[in-house]
Each structure stands twice: as structure tokens, then as C-alpha cells.
Short mmCIF file of C-alpha atoms in Angstrom, two decimals:
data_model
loop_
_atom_site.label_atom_id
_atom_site.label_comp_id
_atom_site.label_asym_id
_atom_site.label_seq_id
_atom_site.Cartn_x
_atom_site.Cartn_y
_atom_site.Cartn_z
CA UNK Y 839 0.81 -5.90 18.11
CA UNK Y 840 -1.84 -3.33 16.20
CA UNK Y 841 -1.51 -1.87 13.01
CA UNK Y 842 -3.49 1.22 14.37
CA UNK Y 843 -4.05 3.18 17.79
CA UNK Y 844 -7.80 3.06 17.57
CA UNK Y 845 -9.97 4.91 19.92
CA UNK Y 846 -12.25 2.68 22.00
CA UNK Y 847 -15.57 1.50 20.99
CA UNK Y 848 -16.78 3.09 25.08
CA UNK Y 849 -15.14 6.59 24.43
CA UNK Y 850 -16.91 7.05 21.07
CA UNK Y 851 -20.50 8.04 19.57
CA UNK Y 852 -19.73 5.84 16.41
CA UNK Y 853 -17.51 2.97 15.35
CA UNK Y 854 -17.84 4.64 11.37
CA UNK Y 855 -18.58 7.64 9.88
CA UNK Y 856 -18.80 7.83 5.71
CA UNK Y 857 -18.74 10.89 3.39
CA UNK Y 858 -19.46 11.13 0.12
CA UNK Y 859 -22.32 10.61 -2.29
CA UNK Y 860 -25.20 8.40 -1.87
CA UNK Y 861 -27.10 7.38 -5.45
CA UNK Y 862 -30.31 5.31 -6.26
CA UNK Y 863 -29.12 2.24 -8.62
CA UNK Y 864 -31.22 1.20 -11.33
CA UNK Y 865 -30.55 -2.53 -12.01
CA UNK Y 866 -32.07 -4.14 -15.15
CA UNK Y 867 -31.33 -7.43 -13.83
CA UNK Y 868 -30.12 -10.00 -16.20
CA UNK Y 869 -30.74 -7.33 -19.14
CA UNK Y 870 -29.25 -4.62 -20.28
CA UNK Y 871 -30.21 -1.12 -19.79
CA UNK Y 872 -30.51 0.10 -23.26
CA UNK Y 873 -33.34 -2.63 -23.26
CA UNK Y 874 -34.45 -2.84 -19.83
CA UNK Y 875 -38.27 -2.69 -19.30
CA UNK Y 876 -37.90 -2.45 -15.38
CA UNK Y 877 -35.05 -1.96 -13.15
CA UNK Y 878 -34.23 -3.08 -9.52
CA UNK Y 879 -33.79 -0.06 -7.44
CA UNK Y 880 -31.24 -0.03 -4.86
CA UNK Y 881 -28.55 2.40 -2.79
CA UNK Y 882 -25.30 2.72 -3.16
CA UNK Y 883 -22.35 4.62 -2.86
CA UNK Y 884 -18.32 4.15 -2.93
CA UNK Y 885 -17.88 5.52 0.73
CA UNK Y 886 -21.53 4.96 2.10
CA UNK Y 887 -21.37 1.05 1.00
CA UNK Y 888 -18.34 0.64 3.77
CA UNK Y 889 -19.82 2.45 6.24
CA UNK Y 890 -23.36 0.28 5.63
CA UNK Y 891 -21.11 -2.99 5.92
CA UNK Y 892 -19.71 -1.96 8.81
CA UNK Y 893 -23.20 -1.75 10.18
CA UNK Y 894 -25.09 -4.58 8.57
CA UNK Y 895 -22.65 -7.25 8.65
CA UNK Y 896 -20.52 -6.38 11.45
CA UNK Y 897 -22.39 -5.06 13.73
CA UNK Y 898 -20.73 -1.85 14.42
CA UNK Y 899 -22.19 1.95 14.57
CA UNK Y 900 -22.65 4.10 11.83
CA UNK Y 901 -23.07 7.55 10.26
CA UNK Y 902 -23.46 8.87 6.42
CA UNK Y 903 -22.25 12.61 6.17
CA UNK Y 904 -24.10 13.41 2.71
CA UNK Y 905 -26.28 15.78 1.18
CA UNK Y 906 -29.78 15.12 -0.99
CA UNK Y 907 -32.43 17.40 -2.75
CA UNK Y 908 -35.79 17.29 -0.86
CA UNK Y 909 -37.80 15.32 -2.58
CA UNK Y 910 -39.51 12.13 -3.38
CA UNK Y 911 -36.42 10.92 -5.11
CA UNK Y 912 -34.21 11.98 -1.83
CA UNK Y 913 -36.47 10.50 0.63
CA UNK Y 914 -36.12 6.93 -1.36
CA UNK Y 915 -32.75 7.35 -0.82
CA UNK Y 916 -33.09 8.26 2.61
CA UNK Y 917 -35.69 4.86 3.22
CA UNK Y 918 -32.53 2.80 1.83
CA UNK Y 919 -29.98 4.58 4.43
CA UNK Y 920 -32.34 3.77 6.98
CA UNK Y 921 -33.13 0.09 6.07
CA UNK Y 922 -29.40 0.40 6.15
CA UNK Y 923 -28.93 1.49 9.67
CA UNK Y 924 -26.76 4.35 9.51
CA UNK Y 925 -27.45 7.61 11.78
CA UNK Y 926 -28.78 10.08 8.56
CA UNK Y 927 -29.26 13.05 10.92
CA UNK Y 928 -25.78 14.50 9.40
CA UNK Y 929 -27.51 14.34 6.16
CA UNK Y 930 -28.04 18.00 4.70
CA UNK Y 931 -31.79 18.32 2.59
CA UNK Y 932 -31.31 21.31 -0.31
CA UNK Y 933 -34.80 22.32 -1.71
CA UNK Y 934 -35.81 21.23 -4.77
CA UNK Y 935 -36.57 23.79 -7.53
CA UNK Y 936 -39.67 21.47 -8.82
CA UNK Y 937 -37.06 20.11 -11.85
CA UNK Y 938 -33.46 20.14 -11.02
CA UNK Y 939 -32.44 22.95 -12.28
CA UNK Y 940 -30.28 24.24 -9.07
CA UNK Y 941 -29.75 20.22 -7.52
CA UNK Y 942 -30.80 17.10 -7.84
CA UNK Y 943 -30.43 13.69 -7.00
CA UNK Y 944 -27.61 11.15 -8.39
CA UNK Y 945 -28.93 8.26 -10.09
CA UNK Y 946 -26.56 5.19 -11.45
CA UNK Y 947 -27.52 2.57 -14.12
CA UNK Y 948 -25.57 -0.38 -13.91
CA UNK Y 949 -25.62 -3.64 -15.79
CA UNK Y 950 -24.26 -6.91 -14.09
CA UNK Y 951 -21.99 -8.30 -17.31
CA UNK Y 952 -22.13 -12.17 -18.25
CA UNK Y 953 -19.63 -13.46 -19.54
CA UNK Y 954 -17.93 -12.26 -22.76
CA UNK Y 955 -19.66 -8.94 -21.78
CA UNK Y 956 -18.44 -6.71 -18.89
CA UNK Y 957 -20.55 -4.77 -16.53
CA UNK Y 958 -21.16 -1.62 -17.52
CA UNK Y 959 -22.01 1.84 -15.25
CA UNK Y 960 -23.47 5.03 -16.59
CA UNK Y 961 -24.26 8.11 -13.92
CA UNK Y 962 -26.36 10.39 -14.08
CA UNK Y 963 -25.03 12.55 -11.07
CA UNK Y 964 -24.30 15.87 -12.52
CA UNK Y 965 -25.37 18.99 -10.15
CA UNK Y 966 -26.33 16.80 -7.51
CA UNK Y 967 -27.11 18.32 -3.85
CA UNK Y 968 -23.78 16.65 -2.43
CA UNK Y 969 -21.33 17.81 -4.86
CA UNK Y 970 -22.36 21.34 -4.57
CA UNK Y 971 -21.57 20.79 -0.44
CA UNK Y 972 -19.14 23.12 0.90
CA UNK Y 973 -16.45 22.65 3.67
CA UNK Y 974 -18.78 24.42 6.22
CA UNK Y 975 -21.53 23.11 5.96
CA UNK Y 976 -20.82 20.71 8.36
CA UNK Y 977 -19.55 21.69 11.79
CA UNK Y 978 -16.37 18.84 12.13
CA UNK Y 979 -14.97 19.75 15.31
CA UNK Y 980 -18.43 18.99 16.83
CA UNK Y 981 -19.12 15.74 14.82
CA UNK Y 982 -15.34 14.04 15.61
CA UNK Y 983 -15.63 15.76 19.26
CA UNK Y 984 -18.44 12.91 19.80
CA UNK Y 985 -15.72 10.29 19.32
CA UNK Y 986 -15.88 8.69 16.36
CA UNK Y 987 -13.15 5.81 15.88
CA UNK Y 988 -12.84 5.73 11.74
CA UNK Y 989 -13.20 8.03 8.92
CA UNK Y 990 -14.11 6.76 5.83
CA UNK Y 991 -14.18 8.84 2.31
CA UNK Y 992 -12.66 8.58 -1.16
CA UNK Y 993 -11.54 9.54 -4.58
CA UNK Y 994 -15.35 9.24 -5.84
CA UNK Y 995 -16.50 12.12 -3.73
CA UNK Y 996 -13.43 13.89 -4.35
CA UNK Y 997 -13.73 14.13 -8.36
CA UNK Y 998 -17.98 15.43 -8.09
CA UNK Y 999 -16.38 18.98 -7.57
CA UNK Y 1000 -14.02 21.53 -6.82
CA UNK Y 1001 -15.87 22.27 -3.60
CA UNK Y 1002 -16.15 18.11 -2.93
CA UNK Y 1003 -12.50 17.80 -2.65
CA UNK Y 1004 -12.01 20.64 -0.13
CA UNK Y 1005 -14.97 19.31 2.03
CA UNK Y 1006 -13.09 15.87 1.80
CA UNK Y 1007 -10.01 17.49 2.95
CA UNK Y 1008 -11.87 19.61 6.04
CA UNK Y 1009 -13.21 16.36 7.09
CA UNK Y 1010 -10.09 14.77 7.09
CA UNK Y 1011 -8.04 17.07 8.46
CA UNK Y 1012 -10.98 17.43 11.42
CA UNK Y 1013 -11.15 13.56 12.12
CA UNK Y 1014 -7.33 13.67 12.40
CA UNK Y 1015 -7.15 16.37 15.06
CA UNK Y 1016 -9.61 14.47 16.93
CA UNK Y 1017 -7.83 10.99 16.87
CA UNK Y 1018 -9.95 9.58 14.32
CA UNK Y 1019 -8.60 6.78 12.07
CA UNK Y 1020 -9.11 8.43 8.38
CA UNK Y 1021 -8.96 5.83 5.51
CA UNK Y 1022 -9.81 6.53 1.87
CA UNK Y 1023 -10.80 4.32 -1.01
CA UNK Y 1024 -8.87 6.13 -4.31
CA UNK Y 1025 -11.65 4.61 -6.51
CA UNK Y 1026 -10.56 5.69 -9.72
CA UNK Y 1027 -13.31 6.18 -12.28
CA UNK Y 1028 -12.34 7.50 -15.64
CA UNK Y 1029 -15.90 8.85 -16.18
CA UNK Y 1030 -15.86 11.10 -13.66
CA UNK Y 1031 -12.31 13.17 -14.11
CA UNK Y 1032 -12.39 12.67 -18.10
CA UNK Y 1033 -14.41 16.60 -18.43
CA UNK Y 1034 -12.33 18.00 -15.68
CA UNK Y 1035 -8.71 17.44 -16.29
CA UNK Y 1036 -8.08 13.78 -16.47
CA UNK Y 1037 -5.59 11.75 -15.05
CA UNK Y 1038 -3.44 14.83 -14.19
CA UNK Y 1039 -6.35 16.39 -12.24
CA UNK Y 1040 -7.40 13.14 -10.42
CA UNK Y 1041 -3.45 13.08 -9.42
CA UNK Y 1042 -3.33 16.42 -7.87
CA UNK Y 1043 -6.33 16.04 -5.85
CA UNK Y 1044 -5.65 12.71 -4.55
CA UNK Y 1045 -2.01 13.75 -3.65
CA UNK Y 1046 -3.27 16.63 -1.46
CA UNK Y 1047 -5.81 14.48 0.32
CA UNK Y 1048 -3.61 11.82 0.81
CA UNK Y 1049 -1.48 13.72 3.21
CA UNK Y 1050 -4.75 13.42 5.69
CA UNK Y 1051 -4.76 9.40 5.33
CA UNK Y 1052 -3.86 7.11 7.88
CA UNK Y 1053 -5.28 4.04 5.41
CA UNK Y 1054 -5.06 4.53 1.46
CA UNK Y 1055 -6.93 1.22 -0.42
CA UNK Y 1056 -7.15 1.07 -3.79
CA UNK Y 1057 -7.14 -1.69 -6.58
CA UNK Y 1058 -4.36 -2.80 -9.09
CA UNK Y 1059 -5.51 0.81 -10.98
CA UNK Y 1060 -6.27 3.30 -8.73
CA UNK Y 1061 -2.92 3.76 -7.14
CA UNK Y 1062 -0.91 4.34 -10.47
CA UNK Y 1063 -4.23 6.66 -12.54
CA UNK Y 1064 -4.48 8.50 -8.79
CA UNK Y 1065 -1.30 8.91 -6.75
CA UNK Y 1066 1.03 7.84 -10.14
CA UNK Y 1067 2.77 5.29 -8.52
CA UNK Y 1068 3.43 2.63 -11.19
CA UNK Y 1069 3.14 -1.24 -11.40
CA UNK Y 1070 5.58 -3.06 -12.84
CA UNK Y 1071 4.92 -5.87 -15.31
CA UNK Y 1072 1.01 -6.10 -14.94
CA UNK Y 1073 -0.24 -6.40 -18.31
CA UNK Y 1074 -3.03 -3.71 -19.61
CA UNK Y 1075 -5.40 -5.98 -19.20
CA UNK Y 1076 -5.22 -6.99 -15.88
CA UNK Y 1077 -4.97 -10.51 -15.78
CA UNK Y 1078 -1.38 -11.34 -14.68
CA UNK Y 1079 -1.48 -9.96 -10.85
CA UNK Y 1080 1.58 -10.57 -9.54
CA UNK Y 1081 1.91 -9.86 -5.60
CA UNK Y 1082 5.46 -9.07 -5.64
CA UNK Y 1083 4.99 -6.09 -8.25
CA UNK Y 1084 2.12 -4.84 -5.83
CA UNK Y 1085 4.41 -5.23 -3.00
CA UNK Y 1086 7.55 -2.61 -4.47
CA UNK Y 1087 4.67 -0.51 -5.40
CA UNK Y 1088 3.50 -0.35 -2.07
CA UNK Y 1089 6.68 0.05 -0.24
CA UNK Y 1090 7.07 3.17 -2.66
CA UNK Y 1091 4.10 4.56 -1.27
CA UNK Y 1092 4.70 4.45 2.25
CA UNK Y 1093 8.52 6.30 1.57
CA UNK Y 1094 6.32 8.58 -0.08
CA UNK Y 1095 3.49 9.11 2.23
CA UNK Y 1096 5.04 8.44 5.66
CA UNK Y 1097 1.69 9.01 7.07
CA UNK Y 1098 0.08 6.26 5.71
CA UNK Y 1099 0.16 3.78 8.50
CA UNK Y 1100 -1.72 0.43 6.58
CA UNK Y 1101 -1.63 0.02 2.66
CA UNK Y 1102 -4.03 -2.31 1.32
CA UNK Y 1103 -5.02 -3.28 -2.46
CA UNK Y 1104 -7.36 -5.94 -4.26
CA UNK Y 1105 -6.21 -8.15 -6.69
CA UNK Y 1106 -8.78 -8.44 -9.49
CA UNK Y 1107 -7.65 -11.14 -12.39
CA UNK Y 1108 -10.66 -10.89 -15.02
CA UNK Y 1109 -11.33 -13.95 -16.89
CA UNK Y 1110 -14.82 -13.12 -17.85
CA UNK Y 1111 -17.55 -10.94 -16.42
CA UNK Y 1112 -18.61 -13.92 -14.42
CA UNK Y 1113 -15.48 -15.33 -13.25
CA UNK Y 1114 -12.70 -12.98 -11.41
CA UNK Y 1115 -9.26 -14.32 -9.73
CA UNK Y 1116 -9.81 -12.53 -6.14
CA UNK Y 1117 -7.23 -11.66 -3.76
CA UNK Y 1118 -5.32 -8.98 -1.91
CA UNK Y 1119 -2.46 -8.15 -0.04
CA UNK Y 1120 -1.81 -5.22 2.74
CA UNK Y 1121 0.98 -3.95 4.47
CA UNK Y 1122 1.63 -1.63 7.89
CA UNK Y 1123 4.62 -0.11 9.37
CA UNK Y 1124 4.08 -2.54 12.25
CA UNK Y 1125 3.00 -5.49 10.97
CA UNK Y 1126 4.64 -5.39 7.13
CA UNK Y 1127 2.96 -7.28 4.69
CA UNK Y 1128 -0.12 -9.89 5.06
CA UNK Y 1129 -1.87 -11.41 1.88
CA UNK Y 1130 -5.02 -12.52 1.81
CA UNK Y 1131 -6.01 -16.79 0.99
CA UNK Y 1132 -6.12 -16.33 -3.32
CA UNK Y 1133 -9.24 -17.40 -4.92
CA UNK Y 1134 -8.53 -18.24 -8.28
CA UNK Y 1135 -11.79 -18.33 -11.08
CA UNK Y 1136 -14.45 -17.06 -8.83
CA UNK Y 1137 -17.77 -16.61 -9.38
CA UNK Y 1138 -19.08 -13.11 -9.57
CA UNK Y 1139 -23.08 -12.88 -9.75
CA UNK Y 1140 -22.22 -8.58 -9.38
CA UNK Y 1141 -19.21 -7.46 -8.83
CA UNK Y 1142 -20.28 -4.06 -7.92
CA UNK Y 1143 -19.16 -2.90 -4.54
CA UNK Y 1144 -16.51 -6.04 -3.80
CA UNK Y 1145 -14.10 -3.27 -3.33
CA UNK Y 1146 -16.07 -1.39 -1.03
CA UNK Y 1147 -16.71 -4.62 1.02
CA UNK Y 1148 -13.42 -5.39 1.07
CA UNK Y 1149 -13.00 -2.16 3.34
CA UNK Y 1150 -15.21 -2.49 5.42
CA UNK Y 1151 -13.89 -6.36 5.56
CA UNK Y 1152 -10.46 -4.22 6.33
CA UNK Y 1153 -11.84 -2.00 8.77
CA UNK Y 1154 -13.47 -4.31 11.07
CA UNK Y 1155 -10.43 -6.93 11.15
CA UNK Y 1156 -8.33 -3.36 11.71
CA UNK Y 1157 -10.87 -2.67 14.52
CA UNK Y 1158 -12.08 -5.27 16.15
CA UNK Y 1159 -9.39 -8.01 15.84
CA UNK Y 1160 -6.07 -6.96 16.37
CA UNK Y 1161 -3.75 -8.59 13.45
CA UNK Y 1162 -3.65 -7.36 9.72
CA UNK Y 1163 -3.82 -10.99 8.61
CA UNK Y 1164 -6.58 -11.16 10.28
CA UNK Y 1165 -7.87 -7.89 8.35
CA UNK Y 1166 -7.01 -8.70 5.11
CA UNK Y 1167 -8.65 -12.06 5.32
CA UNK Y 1168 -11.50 -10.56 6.74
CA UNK Y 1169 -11.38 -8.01 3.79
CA UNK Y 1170 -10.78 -10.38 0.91
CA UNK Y 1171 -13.56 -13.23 2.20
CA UNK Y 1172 -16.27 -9.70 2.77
CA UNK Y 1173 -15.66 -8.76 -0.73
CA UNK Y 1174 -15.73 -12.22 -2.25
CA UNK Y 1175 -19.23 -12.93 -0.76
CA UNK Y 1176 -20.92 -9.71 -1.43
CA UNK Y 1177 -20.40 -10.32 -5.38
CA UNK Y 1178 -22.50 -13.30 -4.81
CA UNK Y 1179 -25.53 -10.97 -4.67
CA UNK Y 1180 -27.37 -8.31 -6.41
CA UNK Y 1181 -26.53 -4.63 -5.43
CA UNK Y 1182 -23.62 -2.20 -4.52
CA UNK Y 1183 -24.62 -3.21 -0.46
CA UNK Y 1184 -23.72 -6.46 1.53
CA UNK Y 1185 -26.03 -9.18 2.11
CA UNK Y 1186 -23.75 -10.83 4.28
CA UNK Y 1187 -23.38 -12.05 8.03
CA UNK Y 1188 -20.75 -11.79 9.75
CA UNK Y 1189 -20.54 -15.41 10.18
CA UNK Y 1190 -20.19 -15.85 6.96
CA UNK Y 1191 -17.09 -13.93 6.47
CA UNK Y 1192 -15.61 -15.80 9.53
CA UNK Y 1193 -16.43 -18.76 7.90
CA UNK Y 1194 -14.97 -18.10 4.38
CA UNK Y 1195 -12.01 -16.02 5.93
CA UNK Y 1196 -11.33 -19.34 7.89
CA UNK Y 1197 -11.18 -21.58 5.02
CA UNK Y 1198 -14.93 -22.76 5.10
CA UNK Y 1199 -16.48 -24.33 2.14
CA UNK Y 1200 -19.78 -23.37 -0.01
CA UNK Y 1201 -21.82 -26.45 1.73
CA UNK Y 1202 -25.37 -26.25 1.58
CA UNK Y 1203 -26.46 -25.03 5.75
CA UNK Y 1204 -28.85 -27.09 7.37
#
């Protein structure tokens, strides 16, 4: 028995597609940024970084539905999405004005955290070429006619703009018409909603795209700060996660939401910046719930983009092999690994995950 009716891998152009925004990371390493005196560069993005997992460590095919201004700073981006395997010929190029005046590019400083101190993010996205994207811009019916098996956006791209979230929505509402699997990360992040309404905004947008989701993921925040569905007795500091309080909450969602078919959360217990209880739990209305093996005071090297490789993780068990145990384990052991390395983007093999998700141990390979 399958969570999902997935279209076949030999009816379909691509396994994955991703929309949303695609940034350059500057990484200052073991430093911090207000003192950095070089930076790492890297991709990243909360939708793309699935969609690149889905490529790099599982193997599957992939496209990035984004836009960038054309120039130096663009075509970096676009060397990354390359390295990273994804089809970028749905990628739309906006001249550049010479100084950003009318678009630009998205860039993202983020510190690591050690210890006592906590990772920290700041953006530097505003008036970027993908947030002023409009719904058709893109011709849907023509992409999703191709056969594409899974959607996958989220609440990040939704909050860059008014016009962001109604692209979002013509996506999804394409990719549904077509028999595409749609899921959607709600990614909460304060930062971006604080200058446009909040909370209160974030809900309303996220409730009107969630009526085009098949699979809604989120953490132990997102679903209460984005749909308002409320957690019982997890303290405001996140550090008492208790699966049973995640399980209500999700059974409230599906009565609310009766097309959600899966339902899947991480479990993030923070001890310190470098050490994170890890788990997560999922639920579909043919399977019910499945929780992923816990892993209790693990070490994060960056934490940055666990949750995104836990959906991919998701995805490919969902996918490729059959069971939502299966998924979720797949999910949780994806995500675990990936913050063992620098970046928002998987290092990871799919052996690997098999491994972990199977119970295997951190013994040196010979």
C-alpha cells in the first residue's frame, strides 16, 4: 500500500521540479560575519535545495523554475545549479540595470553557531529578479504536460511578494491538473513577513496555497506561525518535543485540509548550536502515522538546509520505495547527514542514507 498515486518515472520528463528563489550564500566559516575577512560561497535555496537532493543524492531528474538578473552575480548562481544538475532552461534572465536599481540578485549571509551561540541568517534579497516573477511568465500547462511526477515549492517563495504567492499558487494549481504530486515546505521565517503583515499575513497566504497541497512539511513552528494550528505543551523554547502533541496537531490538519494526503514534520530539540535532538514523524490517510528512529544529542557541523533534506529524504522514500516508514526514515537519516557538512546543499550518497536510515553506525569506511 502507497501513500501517493505517483506518475511513473517512463511517462514523465522529470522525477522533480522546484520553484522558488535561488541565493548565493556567503559563509564565514568558523567566524562570524560581522568579522569575517572571507566567506565560502555557495547556493542555496528552501525549495531548490530539495529538488538538488533529489538529484545529487538520489539520483532522480530535476528542474529549478526561478528567475535571476543577467549578470556576473546570476551566472555564479547559474554555475552552482549546474554543478548541481538540475535542468536551468526554465530559468527566466531579467536585464540588469548596471546597479540594481530595477532587480537584482539575492544574497544570504549565514553563520554556522557553536555552541552557546546559535546560527544566525541575514538576507539581502530585497527586489530580487524572482520575486518580481509573475504567474505568466511561465507557461504551466506546457511544463506539467511533459510529465513531471512532483512539485516542490514553499512558504519562502511565497512571503518575497504579492506577485510570488500567486505564481506559487498558478504552479500549483497547474501541476495538480496535470497529476503532479505538489508538496510544500511552510518554512516559516520571521524575517521575511515581519514588514509585510506578520504572522497574520504569513497565515492567509499559506491557507490559500495550502488548498493546492497534496504534501504540507513543516517543523515544530511552521505549522502553528503559518496555518495556526497549535501545539500543545511544547515549551517556547523548543526543547521538550513530544510526538504525541505533534500527532493531535496533525490529525487537526488533515480534518482541516482534506486534501492533504501525507503530513510530515521534524522534530528539532536544541541543546546547543552544535548538538540538536533529531527526529520526525509523518502521517497519510493510507498509511497513518510512521516516526522516524530518534537521534537524541546530535552533532550538527551546519544545520542549514536539514529541513530541506529531510524532503527530499521524504520525497524519494514517497517515490521510489513504496512505505511511509520507509520515507520518513529516509527523510530523517537525509537530513541528519547533510548537517554534517558545510552549505544549504547535500553532500551525501545515497548509500549513506540507506545506511544510517537502516541503523548503520559512524565507522570509519575502508
Amino acid at each position: 500500500m502507497t501513500s501517493l498515486n505517483i506518475r511513473p518515472a517512463a511517462e514523465s520528463a522529470y522525477d522533480v521540479v522546484a520553484l522558488g528563489e535561488v541565493m548565493l550564500r556567503l559563509d564565514p566559516g568558523s567566524r562570524r560575519v560581522r568579522t569575517a575577512r572571507s566567506f565560502d560561497v555557495w547556493e542555496g535555496g528552501g525549495e531548490y535545495n530539495v529538488a538538488r537532493g533529489l538529484r545529487r543524492c538520489f539520483g532522480l531528474r530535476g528542474a529549478i523554475v526561478t528567475a535571476l538578473a543577467d549578470n556576473e552575480i546570476g551566472r555564479l548562481v547559474e554555475d552552482f545549479m549546474l554543478t548541481g544538475g538540475l535542468d536551468t532552461q526554465y530559468v527566466q534572465w531579467v536585464p540588469y540595470d548596471g546597479i540594481g536599481r530595477t532587480v537584482r540578485n539575492g544574497l544570504n549571509f549565514t553563520e554556522r553557531g557553536f555552541g552557546a551561540r546559535g546560527a544566525v541568517g541575514v538576507s539581502d534579497r530585497g527586489n530580487t529578479a524572482v520575486a518580481q516573477m509573475q504567474p505568466d511568465d511561465v507557461d504551466w500547462d506546457a511544463l506539467f504536460s511533459r510529465g513531471v511526477r512532483w512539485l516542490h515549492t514553499g512558504g519562502i517563495f511565497a512571503a518575497l511578494s504579492e506577485s510570488s504567492a500567486d505564481v506559487a499558487e498558478a504552479a500549483m494549481a497547474a501541476a495538480r491538473r496535470h497529476g503532479t504530486i505538489v508538496s510544500y515546505d511552510l518554512n516559516f521565517r520571521p524575517s521575511l513577513w515581519k514588514g509585510i503583515g506578520g504572522e497574520e499575513r504569513a497565515r492567509e497566504v499559506n491557507r490559500r496555497l495550502a488548498q493546492h497541497v497534496d504534501v504540507m512539511i513543516g517543523n515544530e513552528e511552521d505549522f502553528t506561525a503559518s496555518l495556526g494550528f497549535e501545539v500543545e505543551g511544547v515549551d517556547e523554547n523548543l526543547t521538550d518535543l513530544d510526538t504525541g502533541a505533534f500527532r493531535a496537531m496533525i490529525e487537526t490538519a488533515s480534518e482541516a485540509y482534506p486534501n492533504f494526503q501525507v503530513i510530515a514534520t521534524t522534530l528539532r530539540g536544541v541543546r546547543s548550536a552544535s548538538r540538536n535532538d533529531w527526529g520526525a514523524i509523518a502521517w497519510s490517510r493510507k498509511e497513518g502515522f510512521a516516526e522516524a528512529t530518534h537521534r537524541a544529542d546530535l552533532e550538527i557541523f551546519d544545520r542549514v538546509g536539514g529541513g530541506d533534506s529531510f524532503a527530499s529524504g521524504l520525497a524519494y522514500g514517497l517515490m521510489e520505495l513504496g512505505s511511509l516508514q520507509e520515507a520518513v526514515e529516509y527523510g530523517a537519516a537525509h537530513g541528519a547527514l547533510a548537517m554534517t557538512t558545510p552549505g544549504d546543499t547535500t553532500m551525501v550518497t545515497l548509500a549513506e542514507v540507506a545506511k544510517l536510515a537502516g541503523g548503520g553506525s559512524a565507522r570509519v569506511q575502508r
